[in-house]
Amino acid sequence: MREDSQTPSRRAALRRVAGLATGTLLAGCLGGEVGTTATESPDTGTTTETEQPTDTTAETGTTTTSADHTVGLYTDLYFDPIGLHVEPGDTIAFELVSGAHSATAYHPDNEAVLERRVPQAAKAWDTGTWSETGTVRTATLAAEGTHDYFCIPHKGVEMIGRIVVGSPGGPATESGNPDGTLPASDRIVSEGSVPYDEWSSESE
């Protein structure tokens, strides 16, 4: 099995120029929602569930009250932590700290996905792109294994992340991520989470 390299050199190089492109990229982010289970309320701007999945593999929601973990999404085009270990059935709150982003699984049913990088048993989870700073969208993951995910508008500049549910496994452990480098699944399990600053500094 082959996992992503521990040296994020290409990511570091792109990160240095990402600031110059941020304004242009954000302009393209605001074109609309792409999530399949969440919509924006015109009255409150909060996200509400409009459809329940048929199982608990993945679902999106609105609050952190039942979230077990939080991942921040930032204007500088990264998820923090970049690597996270959770237990099957845990809920992850994706908090929009700045910018306009999505958290979208590498599942063939999702937009812009050319290869599956989530376990075979996993459903397609996707927060959709949103831009309301300070709000959250959630995903509850039940399928054990390694789940790689990305930001739809910023996939090309390596805004990607990894969640290991229970034990590592699945397509994401068999090859490197085509859009950048990520911490190895075993490291994520061992450390519990890998902060983005720590990960990015390893290439300097």
mmCIF file with all atom_site columns, C-alpha atoms in Angstrom:
data_model
loop_
_atom_site.group_PDB
_atom_site.id
_atom_site.type_symbol
_atom_site.label_atom_id
_atom_site.label_alt_id
_atom_site.label_comp_id
_atom_site.label_asym_id
_atom_site.label_entity_id
_atom_site.label_seq_id
_atom_site.pdbx_PDB_ins_code
_atom_site.Cartn_x
_atom_site.Cartn_y
_atom_site.Cartn_z
_atom_site.occupancy
_atom_site.B_iso_or_equiv
_atom_site.pdbx_formal_charge
_atom_site.auth_seq_id
_atom_site.auth_comp_id
_atom_site.auth_asym_id
_atom_site.auth_atom_id
_atom_site.pdbx_PDB_model_num
ATOM 1   C CA . MET A 1 1   ? 0.000   0.000  0.000   1.00 0.00 ? 1   MET A CA 1
ATOM 2   C CA . ARG A 1 2   ? 1.189   3.505  -0.779  1.00 0.00 ? 2   ARG A CA 1
ATOM 3   C CA . GLU A 1 3   ? 0.174   6.593  1.118   1.00 0.00 ? 3   GLU A CA 1
ATOM 4   C CA . ASP A 1 4   ? 0.923   10.248 0.486   1.00 0.00 ? 4   ASP A CA 1
ATOM 5   C CA . SER A 1 5   ? 4.444   11.483 1.039   1.00 0.00 ? 5   SER A CA 1
ATOM 6   C CA . GLN A 1 6   ? 5.312   12.986 4.406   1.00 0.00 ? 6   GLN A CA 1
ATOM 7   C CA . THR A 1 7   ? 6.993   15.966 2.643   1.00 0.00 ? 7   THR A CA 1
ATOM 8   C CA . PRO A 1 8   ? 4.441   18.513 1.375   1.00 0.00 ? 8   PRO A CA 1
ATOM 9   C CA . SER A 1 9   ? 6.917   20.413 -0.827  1.00 0.00 ? 9   SER A CA 1
ATOM 10  C CA . ARG A 1 10  ? 4.560   21.152 -3.744  1.00 0.00 ? 10  ARG A CA 1
ATOM 11  C CA . ARG A 1 11  ? 1.874   22.237 -1.287  1.00 0.00 ? 11  ARG A CA 1
ATOM 12  C CA . ALA A 1 12  ? 4.301   24.679 0.360   1.00 0.00 ? 12  ALA A CA 1
ATOM 13  C CA . ALA A 1 13  ? 5.236   26.210 -2.991  1.00 0.00 ? 13  ALA A CA 1
ATOM 14  C CA . LEU A 1 14  ? 1.608   26.661 -4.019  1.00 0.00 ? 14  LEU A CA 1
ATOM 15  C CA . ARG A 1 15  ? 0.712   28.085 -0.620  1.00 0.00 ? 15  ARG A CA 1
ATOM 16  C CA . ARG A 1 16  ? 3.220   30.906 -1.133  1.00 0.00 ? 16  ARG A CA 1
ATOM 17  C CA . VAL A 1 17  ? 1.399   32.098 -4.254  1.00 0.00 ? 17  VAL A CA 1
ATOM 18  C CA . ALA A 1 18  ? -2.124  31.244 -3.113  1.00 0.00 ? 18  ALA A CA 1
ATOM 19  C CA . GLY A 1 19  ? -2.552  34.630 -1.482  1.00 0.00 ? 19  GLY A CA 1
ATOM 20  C CA . LEU A 1 20  ? -2.216  36.350 -4.854  1.00 0.00 ? 20  LEU A CA 1
ATOM 21  C CA . ALA A 1 21  ? -4.940  34.204 -6.361  1.00 0.00 ? 21  ALA A CA 1
ATOM 22  C CA . THR A 1 22  ? -7.341  34.226 -3.438  1.00 0.00 ? 22  THR A CA 1
ATOM 23  C CA . GLY A 1 23  ? -9.433  37.188 -4.614  1.00 0.00 ? 23  GLY A CA 1
ATOM 24  C CA . THR A 1 24  ? -9.937  35.704 -8.060  1.00 0.00 ? 24  THR A CA 1
ATOM 25  C CA . LEU A 1 25  ? -10.716 32.272 -6.713  1.00 0.00 ? 25  LEU A CA 1
ATOM 26  C CA . LEU A 1 26  ? -13.210 33.553 -4.169  1.00 0.00 ? 26  LEU A CA 1
ATOM 27  C CA . ALA A 1 27  ? -15.057 35.402 -6.865  1.00 0.00 ? 27  ALA A CA 1
ATOM 28  C CA . GLY A 1 28  ? -15.785 32.058 -8.471  1.00 0.00 ? 28  GLY A CA 1
ATOM 29  C CA . CYS A 1 29  ? -16.796 30.472 -5.192  1.00 0.00 ? 29  CYS A CA 1
ATOM 30  C CA . LEU A 1 30  ? -19.986 32.349 -4.722  1.00 0.00 ? 30  LEU A CA 1
ATOM 31  C CA . GLY A 1 31  ? -21.851 30.920 -7.676  1.00 0.00 ? 31  GLY A CA 1
ATOM 32  C CA . GLY A 1 32  ? -24.268 28.870 -5.592  1.00 0.00 ? 32  GLY A CA 1
ATOM 33  C CA . GLU A 1 33  ? -24.768 25.902 -3.350  1.00 0.00 ? 33  GLU A CA 1
ATOM 34  C CA . VAL A 1 34  ? -23.749 22.465 -4.529  1.00 0.00 ? 34  VAL A CA 1
ATOM 35  C CA . GLY A 1 35  ? -24.680 20.361 -1.507  1.00 0.00 ? 35  GLY A CA 1
ATOM 36  C CA . THR A 1 36  ? -27.357 17.729 -1.916  1.00 0.00 ? 36  THR A CA 1
ATOM 37  C CA . THR A 1 37  ? -28.834 17.693 1.593   1.00 0.00 ? 37  THR A CA 1
ATOM 38  C CA . ALA A 1 38  ? -28.457 21.243 2.880   1.00 0.00 ? 38  ALA A CA 1
ATOM 39  C CA . THR A 1 39  ? -29.878 24.573 1.823   1.00 0.00 ? 39  THR A CA 1
ATOM 40  C CA . GLU A 1 40  ? -29.567 28.163 3.016   1.00 0.00 ? 40  GLU A CA 1
ATOM 41  C CA . SER A 1 41  ? -32.513 29.716 4.819   1.00 0.00 ? 41  SER A CA 1
ATOM 42  C CA . PRO A 1 42  ? -33.313 33.111 3.224   1.00 0.00 ? 42  PRO A CA 1
ATOM 43  C CA . ASP A 1 43  ? -34.502 34.480 6.563   1.00 0.00 ? 43  ASP A CA 1
ATOM 44  C CA . THR A 1 44  ? -31.653 33.491 8.868   1.00 0.00 ? 44  THR A CA 1
ATOM 45  C CA . GLY A 1 45  ? -28.760 32.520 6.617   1.00 0.00 ? 45  GLY A CA 1
ATOM 46  C CA . THR A 1 46  ? -28.417 29.313 8.596   1.00 0.00 ? 46  THR A CA 1
ATOM 47  C CA . THR A 1 47  ? -28.197 25.889 7.073   1.00 0.00 ? 47  THR A CA 1
ATOM 48  C CA . THR A 1 48  ? -31.109 23.529 7.569   1.00 0.00 ? 48  THR A CA 1
ATOM 49  C CA . GLU A 1 49  ? -31.496 19.854 6.807   1.00 0.00 ? 49  GLU A CA 1
ATOM 50  C CA . THR A 1 50  ? -33.960 19.244 4.018   1.00 0.00 ? 50  THR A CA 1
ATOM 51  C CA . GLU A 1 51  ? -33.516 15.545 3.481   1.00 0.00 ? 51  GLU A CA 1
ATOM 52  C CA . GLN A 1 52  ? -32.437 12.652 5.688   1.00 0.00 ? 52  GLN A CA 1
ATOM 53  C CA . PRO A 1 53  ? -30.036 10.088 4.226   1.00 0.00 ? 53  PRO A CA 1
ATOM 54  C CA . THR A 1 54  ? -31.202 6.488  4.151   1.00 0.00 ? 54  THR A CA 1
ATOM 55  C CA . ASP A 1 55  ? -28.424 5.464  6.532   1.00 0.00 ? 55  ASP A CA 1
ATOM 56  C CA . THR A 1 56  ? -25.957 7.123  8.894   1.00 0.00 ? 56  THR A CA 1
ATOM 57  C CA . THR A 1 57  ? -22.878 6.920  6.698   1.00 0.00 ? 57  THR A CA 1
ATOM 58  C CA . ALA A 1 58  ? -22.967 10.647 6.006   1.00 0.00 ? 58  ALA A CA 1
ATOM 59  C CA . GLU A 1 59  ? -25.334 13.527 6.616   1.00 0.00 ? 59  GLU A CA 1
ATOM 60  C CA . THR A 1 60  ? -25.118 17.283 6.691   1.00 0.00 ? 60  THR A CA 1
ATOM 61  C CA . GLY A 1 61  ? -26.533 19.592 9.306   1.00 0.00 ? 61  GLY A CA 1
ATOM 62  C CA . THR A 1 62  ? -26.241 23.012 10.896  1.00 0.00 ? 62  THR A CA 1
ATOM 63  C CA . THR A 1 63  ? -24.931 23.157 14.441  1.00 0.00 ? 63  THR A CA 1
ATOM 64  C CA . THR A 1 64  ? -22.017 22.072 16.590  1.00 0.00 ? 64  THR A CA 1
ATOM 65  C CA . THR A 1 65  ? -24.192 21.005 19.516  1.00 0.00 ? 65  THR A CA 1
ATOM 66  C CA . SER A 1 66  ? -23.815 17.330 18.638  1.00 0.00 ? 66  SER A CA 1
ATOM 67  C CA . ALA A 1 67  ? -20.456 17.579 16.865  1.00 0.00 ? 67  ALA A CA 1
ATOM 68  C CA . ASP A 1 68  ? -17.591 15.465 18.167  1.00 0.00 ? 68  ASP A CA 1
ATOM 69  C CA . HIS A 1 69  ? -14.848 17.311 16.233  1.00 0.00 ? 69  HIS A CA 1
ATOM 70  C CA . THR A 1 70  ? -14.340 20.642 14.452  1.00 0.00 ? 70  THR A CA 1
ATOM 71  C CA . VAL A 1 71  ? -12.362 21.416 11.289  1.00 0.00 ? 71  VAL A CA 1
ATOM 72  C CA . GLY A 1 72  ? -11.776 25.048 10.289  1.00 0.00 ? 72  GLY A CA 1
ATOM 73  C CA . LEU A 1 73  ? -11.876 26.312 6.676   1.00 0.00 ? 73  LEU A CA 1
ATOM 74  C CA . TYR A 1 74  ? -9.687  29.344 5.945   1.00 0.00 ? 74  TYR A CA 1
ATOM 75  C CA . THR A 1 75  ? -9.161  32.061 3.304   1.00 0.00 ? 75  THR A CA 1
ATOM 76  C CA . ASP A 1 76  ? -5.523  30.956 3.024   1.00 0.00 ? 76  ASP A CA 1
ATOM 77  C CA . LEU A 1 77  ? -6.932  27.789 1.433   1.00 0.00 ? 77  LEU A CA 1
ATOM 78  C CA . TYR A 1 78  ? -6.509  25.041 4.003   1.00 0.00 ? 78  TYR A CA 1
ATOM 79  C CA . PHE A 1 79  ? -8.410  22.822 6.410   1.00 0.00 ? 79  PHE A CA 1
ATOM 80  C CA . ASP A 1 80  ? -7.254  22.754 10.038  1.00 0.00 ? 80  ASP A CA 1
ATOM 81  C CA . PRO A 1 81  ? -6.549  20.167 11.199  1.00 0.00 ? 81  PRO A CA 1
ATOM 82  C CA . ILE A 1 82  ? -5.499  18.715 7.858   1.00 0.00 ? 82  ILE A CA 1
ATOM 83  C CA . GLY A 1 83  ? -5.643  15.193 9.332   1.00 0.00 ? 83  GLY A CA 1
ATOM 84  C CA . LEU A 1 84  ? -8.228  13.993 11.863  1.00 0.00 ? 84  LEU A CA 1
ATOM 85  C CA . HIS A 1 85  ? -8.958  10.643 13.519  1.00 0.00 ? 85  HIS A CA 1
ATOM 86  C CA . VAL A 1 86  ? -12.573 9.943  14.506  1.00 0.00 ? 86  VAL A CA 1
ATOM 87  C CA . GLU A 1 87  ? -14.658 6.956  15.561  1.00 0.00 ? 87  GLU A CA 1
ATOM 88  C CA . PRO A 1 88  ? -17.416 5.470  13.378  1.00 0.00 ? 88  PRO A CA 1
ATOM 89  C CA . GLY A 1 89  ? -20.572 7.529  13.842  1.00 0.00 ? 89  GLY A CA 1
ATOM 90  C CA . ASP A 1 90  ? -18.752 10.684 14.976  1.00 0.00 ? 90  ASP A CA 1
ATOM 91  C CA . THR A 1 91  ? -19.971 14.046 13.667  1.00 0.00 ? 91  THR A CA 1
ATOM 92  C CA . ILE A 1 92  ? -17.492 16.554 12.255  1.00 0.00 ? 92  ILE A CA 1
ATOM 93  C CA . ALA A 1 93  ? -18.395 20.253 12.242  1.00 0.00 ? 93  ALA A CA 1
ATOM 94  C CA . PHE A 1 94  ? -16.823 22.142 9.335   1.00 0.00 ? 94  PHE A CA 1
ATOM 95  C CA . GLU A 1 95  ? -16.590 25.759 10.528  1.00 0.00 ? 95  GLU A CA 1
ATOM 96  C CA . LEU A 1 96  ? -16.186 28.495 7.942   1.00 0.00 ? 96  LEU A CA 1
ATOM 97  C CA . VAL A 1 97  ? -13.579 30.741 9.577   1.00 0.00 ? 97  VAL A CA 1
ATOM 98  C CA . SER A 1 98  ? -12.979 32.848 6.458   1.00 0.00 ? 98  SER A CA 1
ATOM 99  C CA . GLY A 1 99  ? -13.503 32.716 2.710   1.00 0.00 ? 99  GLY A CA 1
ATOM 100 C CA . ALA A 1 100 ? -15.982 30.607 0.766   1.00 0.00 ? 100 ALA A CA 1
ATOM 101 C CA . HIS A 1 101 ? -15.407 26.855 0.734   1.00 0.00 ? 101 HIS A CA 1
ATOM 102 C CA . SER A 1 102 ? -16.815 23.345 0.743   1.00 0.00 ? 102 SER A CA 1
ATOM 103 C CA . ALA A 1 103 ? -15.818 20.057 2.339   1.00 0.00 ? 103 ALA A CA 1
ATOM 104 C CA . THR A 1 104 ? -16.501 17.417 -0.298  1.00 0.00 ? 104 THR A CA 1
ATOM 105 C CA . ALA A 1 105 ? -15.666 13.711 -0.225  1.00 0.00 ? 105 ALA A CA 1
ATOM 106 C CA . TYR A 1 106 ? -13.688 12.131 -3.059  1.00 0.00 ? 106 TYR A CA 1
ATOM 107 C CA . HIS A 1 107 ? -16.730 10.070 -4.015  1.00 0.00 ? 107 HIS A CA 1
ATOM 108 C CA . PRO A 1 108 ? -17.674 9.528  -7.683  1.00 0.00 ? 108 PRO A CA 1
ATOM 109 C CA . ASP A 1 109 ? -21.171 10.907 -7.054  1.00 0.00 ? 109 ASP A CA 1
ATOM 110 C CA . ASN A 1 110 ? -19.697 14.313 -6.111  1.00 0.00 ? 110 ASN A CA 1
ATOM 111 C CA . GLU A 1 111 ? -18.674 17.159 -8.419  1.00 0.00 ? 111 GLU A CA 1
ATOM 112 C CA . ALA A 1 112 ? -15.090 17.240 -9.734  1.00 0.00 ? 112 ALA A CA 1
ATOM 113 C CA . VAL A 1 113 ? -14.171 13.743 -8.511  1.00 0.00 ? 113 VAL A CA 1
ATOM 114 C CA . LEU A 1 114 ? -12.197 11.591 -10.931 1.00 0.00 ? 114 LEU A CA 1
ATOM 115 C CA . GLU A 1 115 ? -11.321 8.802  -8.509  1.00 0.00 ? 115 GLU A CA 1
ATOM 116 C CA . ARG A 1 116 ? -12.806 7.377  -5.323  1.00 0.00 ? 116 ARG A CA 1
ATOM 117 C CA . ARG A 1 117 ? -10.736 8.136  -2.213  1.00 0.00 ? 117 ARG A CA 1
ATOM 118 C CA . VAL A 1 118 ? -13.264 7.097  0.437   1.00 0.00 ? 118 VAL A CA 1
ATOM 119 C CA . PRO A 1 119 ? -14.157 3.548  1.566   1.00 0.00 ? 119 PRO A CA 1
ATOM 120 C CA . GLN A 1 120 ? -16.446 1.556  -0.718  1.00 0.00 ? 120 GLN A CA 1
ATOM 121 C CA . ALA A 1 121 ? -19.156 1.539  1.962   1.00 0.00 ? 121 ALA A CA 1
ATOM 122 C CA . ALA A 1 122 ? -19.130 5.349  2.295   1.00 0.00 ? 122 ALA A CA 1
ATOM 123 C CA . LYS A 1 123 ? -21.913 7.474  0.851   1.00 0.00 ? 123 LYS A CA 1
ATOM 124 C CA . ALA A 1 124 ? -21.167 10.719 -0.994  1.00 0.00 ? 124 ALA A CA 1
ATOM 125 C CA . TRP A 1 125 ? -20.935 13.485 1.617   1.00 0.00 ? 125 TRP A CA 1
ATOM 126 C CA . ASP A 1 126 ? -20.654 17.140 0.657   1.00 0.00 ? 126 ASP A CA 1
ATOM 127 C CA . THR A 1 127 ? -21.305 20.338 2.603   1.00 0.00 ? 127 THR A CA 1
ATOM 128 C CA . GLY A 1 128 ? -21.761 22.401 -0.545  1.00 0.00 ? 128 GLY A CA 1
ATOM 129 C CA . THR A 1 129 ? -19.955 25.732 -0.997  1.00 0.00 ? 129 THR A CA 1
ATOM 130 C CA . TRP A 1 130 ? -20.956 28.444 1.455   1.00 0.00 ? 130 TRP A CA 1
ATOM 131 C CA . SER A 1 131 ? -19.645 31.861 2.478   1.00 0.00 ? 131 SER A CA 1
ATOM 132 C CA . GLU A 1 132 ? -21.270 32.860 5.788   1.00 0.00 ? 132 GLU A CA 1
ATOM 133 C CA . THR A 1 133 ? -18.318 33.380 8.148   1.00 0.00 ? 133 THR A CA 1
ATOM 134 C CA . GLY A 1 134 ? -18.756 31.712 11.521  1.00 0.00 ? 134 GLY A CA 1
ATOM 135 C CA . THR A 1 135 ? -21.353 29.193 10.357  1.00 0.00 ? 135 THR A CA 1
ATOM 136 C CA . VAL A 1 136 ? -20.899 25.438 10.226  1.00 0.00 ? 136 VAL A CA 1
ATOM 137 C CA . ARG A 1 137 ? -21.986 22.451 8.222   1.00 0.00 ? 137 ARG A CA 1
ATOM 138 C CA . THR A 1 138 ? -21.635 18.940 9.551   1.00 0.00 ? 138 THR A CA 1
ATOM 139 C CA . ALA A 1 139 ? -20.944 15.429 8.305   1.00 0.00 ? 139 ALA A CA 1
ATOM 140 C CA . THR A 1 140 ? -21.488 12.229 10.268  1.00 0.00 ? 140 THR A CA 1
ATOM 141 C CA . LEU A 1 141 ? -19.198 9.430  9.074   1.00 0.00 ? 141 LEU A CA 1
ATOM 142 C CA . ALA A 1 142 ? -19.937 5.796  9.801   1.00 0.00 ? 142 ALA A CA 1
ATOM 143 C CA . ALA A 1 143 ? -17.926 3.929  7.144   1.00 0.00 ? 143 ALA A CA 1
ATOM 144 C CA . GLU A 1 144 ? -14.615 2.803  8.636   1.00 0.00 ? 144 GLU A CA 1
ATOM 145 C CA . GLY A 1 145 ? -11.471 3.684  6.702   1.00 0.00 ? 145 GLY A CA 1
ATOM 146 C CA . THR A 1 146 ? -9.631  6.681  5.234   1.00 0.00 ? 146 THR A CA 1
ATOM 147 C CA . HIS A 1 147 ? -11.745 9.521  3.811   1.00 0.00 ? 147 HIS A CA 1
ATOM 148 C CA . ASP A 1 148 ? -9.991  12.132 1.665   1.00 0.00 ? 148 ASP A CA 1
ATOM 149 C CA . TYR A 1 149 ? -11.939 15.328 0.929   1.00 0.00 ? 149 TYR A CA 1
ATOM 150 C CA . PHE A 1 150 ? -11.443 18.686 -0.775  1.00 0.00 ? 150 PHE A CA 1
ATOM 151 C CA . CYS A 1 151 ? -12.827 22.182 -1.310  1.00 0.00 ? 151 CYS A CA 1
ATOM 152 C CA . ILE A 1 152 ? -14.628 22.318 -4.661  1.00 0.00 ? 152 ILE A CA 1
ATOM 153 C CA . PRO A 1 153 ? -13.460 25.812 -5.725  1.00 0.00 ? 153 PRO A CA 1
ATOM 154 C CA . HIS A 1 154 ? -9.916  25.344 -4.360  1.00 0.00 ? 154 HIS A CA 1
ATOM 155 C CA . LYS A 1 155 ? -9.083  21.745 -5.193  1.00 0.00 ? 155 LYS A CA 1
ATOM 156 C CA . GLY A 1 156 ? -6.614  22.947 -7.826  1.00 0.00 ? 156 GLY A CA 1
ATOM 157 C CA . VAL A 1 157 ? -4.490  24.700 -5.184  1.00 0.00 ? 157 VAL A CA 1
ATOM 158 C CA . GLU A 1 158 ? -4.399  21.685 -2.872  1.00 0.00 ? 158 GLU A CA 1
ATOM 159 C CA . MET A 1 159 ? -7.129  22.574 -0.375  1.00 0.00 ? 159 MET A CA 1
ATOM 160 C CA . ILE A 1 160 ? -7.559  18.974 0.704   1.00 0.00 ? 160 ILE A CA 1
ATOM 161 C CA . GLY A 1 161 ? -7.905  17.071 3.960   1.00 0.00 ? 161 GLY A CA 1
ATOM 162 C CA . ARG A 1 162 ? -8.077  13.574 5.394   1.00 0.00 ? 162 ARG A CA 1
ATOM 163 C CA . ILE A 1 163 ? -10.268 11.943 8.030   1.00 0.00 ? 163 ILE A CA 1
ATOM 164 C CA . VAL A 1 164 ? -9.567  8.425  9.276   1.00 0.00 ? 164 VAL A CA 1
ATOM 165 C CA . VAL A 1 165 ? -12.678 6.768  10.661  1.00 0.00 ? 165 VAL A CA 1
ATOM 166 C CA . GLY A 1 166 ? -11.665 3.978  13.046  1.00 0.00 ? 166 GLY A CA 1
ATOM 167 C CA . SER A 1 167 ? -8.848  2.105  11.294  1.00 0.00 ? 167 SER A CA 1
ATOM 168 C CA . PRO A 1 168 ? -7.128  3.166  8.049   1.00 0.00 ? 168 PRO A CA 1
ATOM 169 C CA . GLY A 1 169 ? -8.156  1.489  4.823   1.00 0.00 ? 169 GLY A CA 1
ATOM 170 C CA . GLY A 1 170 ? -9.708  1.891  1.404   1.00 0.00 ? 170 GLY A CA 1
ATOM 171 C CA . PRO A 1 171 ? -8.617  3.505  -1.872  1.00 0.00 ? 171 PRO A CA 1
ATOM 172 C CA . ALA A 1 172 ? -6.987  6.539  -0.209  1.00 0.00 ? 172 ALA A CA 1
ATOM 173 C CA . THR A 1 173 ? -4.349  4.285  1.384   1.00 0.00 ? 173 THR A CA 1
ATOM 174 C CA . GLU A 1 174 ? -3.429  2.625  -1.911  1.00 0.00 ? 174 GLU A CA 1
ATOM 175 C CA . SER A 1 175 ? -2.020  5.654  -3.746  1.00 0.00 ? 175 SER A CA 1
ATOM 176 C CA . GLY A 1 176 ? -1.050  9.274  -3.237  1.00 0.00 ? 176 GLY A CA 1
ATOM 177 C CA . ASN A 1 177 ? -3.728  11.946 -3.479  1.00 0.00 ? 177 ASN A CA 1
ATOM 178 C CA . PRO A 1 178 ? -3.701  13.373 -7.042  1.00 0.00 ? 178 PRO A CA 1
ATOM 179 C CA . ASP A 1 179 ? -4.269  16.926 -5.797  1.00 0.00 ? 179 ASP A CA 1
ATOM 180 C CA . GLY A 1 180 ? -1.520  17.180 -3.168  1.00 0.00 ? 180 GLY A CA 1
ATOM 181 C CA . THR A 1 181 ? 0.080   15.511 -0.199  1.00 0.00 ? 181 THR A CA 1
ATOM 182 C CA . LEU A 1 182 ? -1.580  14.544 3.071   1.00 0.00 ? 182 LEU A CA 1
ATOM 183 C CA . PRO A 1 183 ? -0.400  13.042 6.358   1.00 0.00 ? 183 PRO A CA 1
ATOM 184 C CA . ALA A 1 184 ? -0.267  9.246  6.336   1.00 0.00 ? 184 ALA A CA 1
ATOM 185 C CA . SER A 1 185 ? -3.325  7.549  7.822   1.00 0.00 ? 185 SER A CA 1
ATOM 186 C CA . ASP A 1 186 ? -1.241  5.739  10.457  1.00 0.00 ? 186 ASP A CA 1
ATOM 187 C CA . ARG A 1 187 ? 0.201   9.048  11.632  1.00 0.00 ? 187 ARG A CA 1
ATOM 188 C CA . ILE A 1 188 ? -3.270  10.566 11.915  1.00 0.00 ? 188 ILE A CA 1
ATOM 189 C CA . VAL A 1 189 ? -4.458  7.627  14.022  1.00 0.00 ? 189 VAL A CA 1
ATOM 190 C CA . SER A 1 190 ? -1.349  7.784  16.204  1.00 0.00 ? 190 SER A CA 1
ATOM 191 C CA . GLU A 1 191 ? -1.527  11.549 16.817  1.00 0.00 ? 191 GLU A CA 1
ATOM 192 C CA . GLY A 1 192 ? -5.325  11.968 16.792  1.00 0.00 ? 192 GLY A CA 1
ATOM 193 C CA . SER A 1 193 ? -5.068  15.078 14.616  1.00 0.00 ? 193 SER A CA 1
ATOM 194 C CA . VAL A 1 194 ? -2.413  16.789 12.519  1.00 0.00 ? 194 VAL A CA 1
ATOM 195 C CA . PRO A 1 195 ? -2.605  20.618 12.630  1.00 0.00 ? 195 PRO A CA 1
ATOM 196 C CA . TYR A 1 196 ? -2.156  22.364 9.308   1.00 0.00 ? 196 TYR A CA 1
ATOM 197 C CA . ASP A 1 197 ? 0.646   24.650 10.590  1.00 0.00 ? 197 ASP A CA 1
ATOM 198 C CA . GLU A 1 198 ? 2.637   21.647 11.782  1.00 0.00 ? 198 GLU A CA 1
ATOM 199 C CA . TRP A 1 199 ? 2.120   19.814 8.500   1.00 0.00 ? 199 TRP A CA 1
ATOM 200 C CA . SER A 1 200 ? 3.035   22.773 6.299   1.00 0.00 ? 200 SER A CA 1
ATOM 201 C CA . SER A 1 201 ? 6.104   23.671 8.350   1.00 0.00 ? 201 SER A CA 1
ATOM 202 C CA . GLU A 1 202 ? 7.625   20.241 7.737   1.00 0.00 ? 202 GLU A CA 1
ATOM 203 C CA . SER A 1 203 ? 8.557   21.319 4.208   1.00 0.00 ? 203 SER A CA 1
ATOM 204 C CA . GLU A 1 204 ? 10.384  24.463 5.306   1.00 0.00 ? 204 GLU A CA 1
#
